[in-house]
């Protein structure tokens, strides 16, 4: 599923251009170069730049299943394949253990399973449209471990 989903997004150029996390041939260096180039360009044009860096702790836990499935459908992942992702995300339970005490099982409506191969890709898809939040800002997204850093430059 990972390979097919990644291939589909790459083939149709669906990933936001300034999305650097978990993408082949993209790194923190590329992010920094892109940001520095944007700042330099703004300076050359007599404009100011302002960077805002946001860290989303436990970001994988914040992804709502129905929102993610809707986004997959929006990007063209429909029918049986969308149903497979729905099955993968649905009816998951979690518990907490402290010492020998284990809590009761609780259903989860949010969270991408950690440690899965497809997890980071699903997270990228869920934040792929963040750049649409403003037409006055430029967004750069970089995932390092489970943290997302978004740099927004005021144009």
C-alpha angles and dihedrals in degrees: 000000000000094000094046094047093046091047092049093052092045095045092052094039091236099149117096107255094235093051104114105164120107093352126130115253092012126107145159087273091059090050092051093047091051092049094046091049090051092049091048091049090050091049091050089054093047094251130131127238126209121190122209116187119196125189115200105202114210089006094167089061093058099061112112112220097219092048091050092048089049090051091049089052091048090055092050102267098131142140119019094000093052088047089054091054090046090054091047092053100035131086094019119152133194137199136189124222125201112179106314095335115101121192123229117273115267127193118241123220092177136042136075112239109262121231094026121127092230095046098087091045092052089049091052090052091049093054096033094105097048090109089068090069090088138012090201096060134065113218127207117186124199125172116202112178103319097332128099122206117195119190116198120190121201108228 
